[in-house]
């Protein structure tokens, strides 16, 4: 399936907000909404997000819940309660713990953020559906592994589980499931 493209995002508010925006959406829908946000909140910052009305944010495509999450994130940063730059100085578990304390950010979002924005080599979003499907296909498993099984499967790959995640996403994207005859979909974020 070829070498995977190293996917990096700039660390900070915009990347974390983009992860929130993209939760539980197709790649195309998330990209469309993100484009409207970047255009409508120029420059994109916690302050411009907080200054936007709910109506404006809804018109950009955000749900009420994602508006709340975005305002929570923006408020924490604006008030000094969250220092995203400090995440570079702590270990993976500490960074994940700091991020999941933010309303609207779960483990998957935190793990994806530290992988793509902080470049952590061992970050492994074990709950990622594409990774689960790719692992099932690659390993020839009868059933799709759950989070616990993915963690066990990935243990021997330490400290390079992040690199393996990139390889699995590449496999998922370019190696369709011949049994089902489906075409592989694009990966998140």
PDB file of N, CA, C and O in Angstrom, residues 7 9 22-27 30 108 112 116 128-131 169 172-173 185-189:
ATOM      1  N   UNK A   7       1.308  12.765   8.727  1.00  0.00           N
ATOM      2  CA  UNK A   7       0.287  13.797   8.897  1.00  0.00           C
ATOM      3  C   UNK A   7       0.574  14.573  10.163  1.00  0.00           C
ATOM      4  O   UNK A   7       0.493  14.038  11.252  1.00  0.00           O
ATOM      5  N   UNK A   9      -0.110  18.384  12.209  1.00  0.00           N
ATOM      6  CA  UNK A   9      -0.898  19.598  12.362  1.00  0.00           C
ATOM      7  C   UNK A   9      -0.138  20.514  13.319  1.00  0.00           C
ATOM      8  O   UNK A   9       0.575  20.034  14.207  1.00  0.00           O
ATOM      9  N   UNK A  22     -14.634  17.869  13.903  1.00  0.00           N
ATOM     10  CA  UNK A  22     -14.677  16.661  13.088  1.00  0.00           C
ATOM     11  C   UNK A  22     -15.218  15.424  13.771  1.00  0.00           C
ATOM     12  O   UNK A  22     -15.443  14.400  13.109  1.00  0.00           O
ATOM     13  N   UNK A  23     -15.477  15.502  15.072  1.00  0.00           N
ATOM     14  CA  UNK A  23     -15.964  14.323  15.785  1.00  0.00           C
ATOM     15  C   UNK A  23     -17.297  13.862  15.212  1.00  0.00           C
ATOM     16  O   UNK A  23     -18.216  14.654  15.033  1.00  0.00           O
ATOM     17  N   UNK A  24     -17.380  12.577  14.921  1.00  0.00           N
ATOM     18  CA  UNK A  24     -18.608  11.906  14.491  1.00  0.00           C
ATOM     19  C   UNK A  24     -19.180  12.486  13.205  1.00  0.00           C
ATOM     20  O   UNK A  24     -20.387  12.449  12.979  1.00  0.00           O
ATOM     21  N   UNK A  25     -18.321  13.037  12.345  1.00  0.00           N
ATOM     22  CA  UNK A  25     -18.737  13.545  11.047  1.00  0.00           C
ATOM     23  C   UNK A  25     -17.910  12.875   9.965  1.00  0.00           C
ATOM     24  O   UNK A  25     -16.783  12.438  10.219  1.00  0.00           O
ATOM     25  N   UNK A  26     -18.446  12.849   8.758  1.00  0.00           N
ATOM     26  CA  UNK A  26     -17.652  12.363   7.640  1.00  0.00           C
ATOM     27  C   UNK A  26     -16.518  13.350   7.391  1.00  0.00           C
ATOM     28  O   UNK A  26     -16.596  14.525   7.789  1.00  0.00           O
ATOM     29  N   UNK A  27     -15.487  12.900   6.727  1.00  0.00           N
ATOM     30  CA  UNK A  27     -14.351  13.763   6.423  1.00  0.00           C
ATOM     31  C   UNK A  27     -14.815  14.953   5.589  1.00  0.00           C
ATOM     32  O   UNK A  27     -14.413  16.095   5.832  1.00  0.00           O
ATOM     33  N   UNK A  30     -16.895  17.482   7.757  1.00  0.00           N
ATOM     34  CA  UNK A  30     -16.012  18.196   8.677  1.00  0.00           C
ATOM     35  C   UNK A  30     -15.184  19.234   7.930  1.00  0.00           C
ATOM     36  O   UNK A  30     -15.005  20.361   8.414  1.00  0.00           O
ATOM     37  N   UNK A 108     -10.091   9.573  22.414  1.00  0.00           N
ATOM     38  CA  UNK A 108      -9.719   9.504  20.997  1.00  0.00           C
ATOM     39  C   UNK A 108      -9.193  10.852  20.523  1.00  0.00           C
ATOM     40  O   UNK A 108      -8.133  10.925  19.897  1.00  0.00           O
ATOM     41  N   UNK A 112      -5.386  11.535  19.230  1.00  0.00           N
ATOM     42  CA  UNK A 112      -5.150  12.031  17.877  1.00  0.00           C
ATOM     43  C   UNK A 112      -4.382  13.359  17.934  1.00  0.00           C
ATOM     44  O   UNK A 112      -3.451  13.586  17.156  1.00  0.00           O
ATOM     45  N   UNK A 116      -0.785  13.842  16.094  1.00  0.00           N
ATOM     46  CA  UNK A 116      -0.632  14.723  14.940  1.00  0.00           C
ATOM     47  C   UNK A 116      -0.067  16.096  15.281  1.00  0.00           C
ATOM     48  O   UNK A 116       0.684  16.660  14.493  1.00  0.00           O
ATOM     49  N   UNK A 128     -10.053   4.162  17.403  1.00  0.00           N
ATOM     50  CA  UNK A 128     -10.284   4.638  16.047  1.00  0.00           C
ATOM     51  C   UNK A 128     -10.824   3.497  15.184  1.00  0.00           C
ATOM     52  O   UNK A 128     -10.202   2.439  15.061  1.00  0.00           O
ATOM     53  N   UNK A 129     -11.984   3.726  14.593  1.00  0.00           N
ATOM     54  CA  UNK A 129     -12.653   2.691  13.809  1.00  0.00           C
ATOM     55  C   UNK A 129     -11.800   2.226  12.630  1.00  0.00           C
ATOM     56  O   UNK A 129     -11.712   1.028  12.356  1.00  0.00           O
ATOM     57  N   UNK A 130     -11.173   3.152  11.926  1.00  0.00           N
ATOM     58  CA  UNK A 130     -10.333   2.763  10.786  1.00  0.00           C
ATOM     59  C   UNK A 130      -9.168   1.883  11.234  1.00  0.00           C
ATOM     60  O   UNK A 130      -8.817   0.913  10.544  1.00  0.00           O
ATOM     61  N   UNK A 131      -8.570   2.196  12.387  1.00  0.00           N
ATOM     62  CA  UNK A 131      -7.477   1.356  12.891  1.00  0.00           C
ATOM     63  C   UNK A 131      -7.985  -0.041  13.238  1.00  0.00           C
ATOM     64  O   UNK A 131      -7.311  -1.043  12.973  1.00  0.00           O
ATOM     65  N   UNK A 169      -3.605   3.172   9.030  1.00  0.00           N
ATOM     66  CA  UNK A 169      -4.493   4.070   8.283  1.00  0.00           C
ATOM     67  C   UNK A 169      -4.215   3.971   6.783  1.00  0.00           C
ATOM     68  O   UNK A 169      -5.133   3.989   5.975  1.00  0.00           O
ATOM     69  N   UNK A 172      -5.755   0.760   5.612  1.00  0.00           N
ATOM     70  CA  UNK A 172      -7.208   0.930   5.557  1.00  0.00           C
ATOM     71  C   UNK A 172      -7.624   1.719   4.318  1.00  0.00           C
ATOM     72  O   UNK A 172      -8.576   1.364   3.632  1.00  0.00           O
ATOM     73  N   UNK A 173      -6.879   2.765   4.047  1.00  0.00           N
ATOM     74  CA  UNK A 173      -7.235   3.661   2.949  1.00  0.00           C
ATOM     75  C   UNK A 173      -7.043   3.021   1.580  1.00  0.00           C
ATOM     76  O   UNK A 173      -7.850   3.213   0.678  1.00  0.00           O
ATOM     77  N   UNK A 185     -12.410   4.058   2.779  1.00  0.00           N
ATOM     78  CA  UNK A 185     -12.795   5.474   2.946  1.00  0.00           C
ATOM     79  C   UNK A 185     -11.595   6.282   3.423  1.00  0.00           C
ATOM     80  O   UNK A 185     -10.589   5.723   3.845  1.00  0.00           O
ATOM     81  N   UNK A 186     -11.728   7.571   3.373  1.00  0.00           N
ATOM     82  CA  UNK A 186     -10.670   8.448   3.866  1.00  0.00           C
ATOM     83  C   UNK A 186     -10.633   8.407   5.374  1.00  0.00           C
ATOM     84  O   UNK A 186     -11.638   8.114   6.025  1.00  0.00           O
ATOM     85  N   UNK A 187      -9.483   8.699   5.926  1.00  0.00           N
ATOM     86  CA  UNK A 187      -9.307   8.638   7.367  1.00  0.00           C
ATOM     87  C   UNK A 187      -9.609   9.986   8.009  1.00  0.00           C
ATOM     88  O   UNK A 187      -9.576  11.000   7.330  1.00  0.00           O
ATOM     89  N   UNK A 188      -9.884  10.002   9.318  1.00  0.00           N
ATOM     90  CA  UNK A 188     -10.247  11.240   9.985  1.00  0.00           C
ATOM     91  C   UNK A 188      -9.060  12.170  10.222  1.00  0.00           C
ATOM     92  O   UNK A 188      -7.926  11.761  10.158  1.00  0.00           O
ATOM     93  N   UNK A 189      -9.384  13.395  10.530  1.00  0.00           N
ATOM     94  CA  UNK A 189      -8.493  14.473  10.932  1.00  0.00           C
ATOM     95  C   UNK A 189      -7.563  14.891   9.844  1.00  0.00           C
ATOM     96  O   UNK A 189      -6.805  14.425   9.214  1.00  0.00           O
TER      97      UNK A 189
END
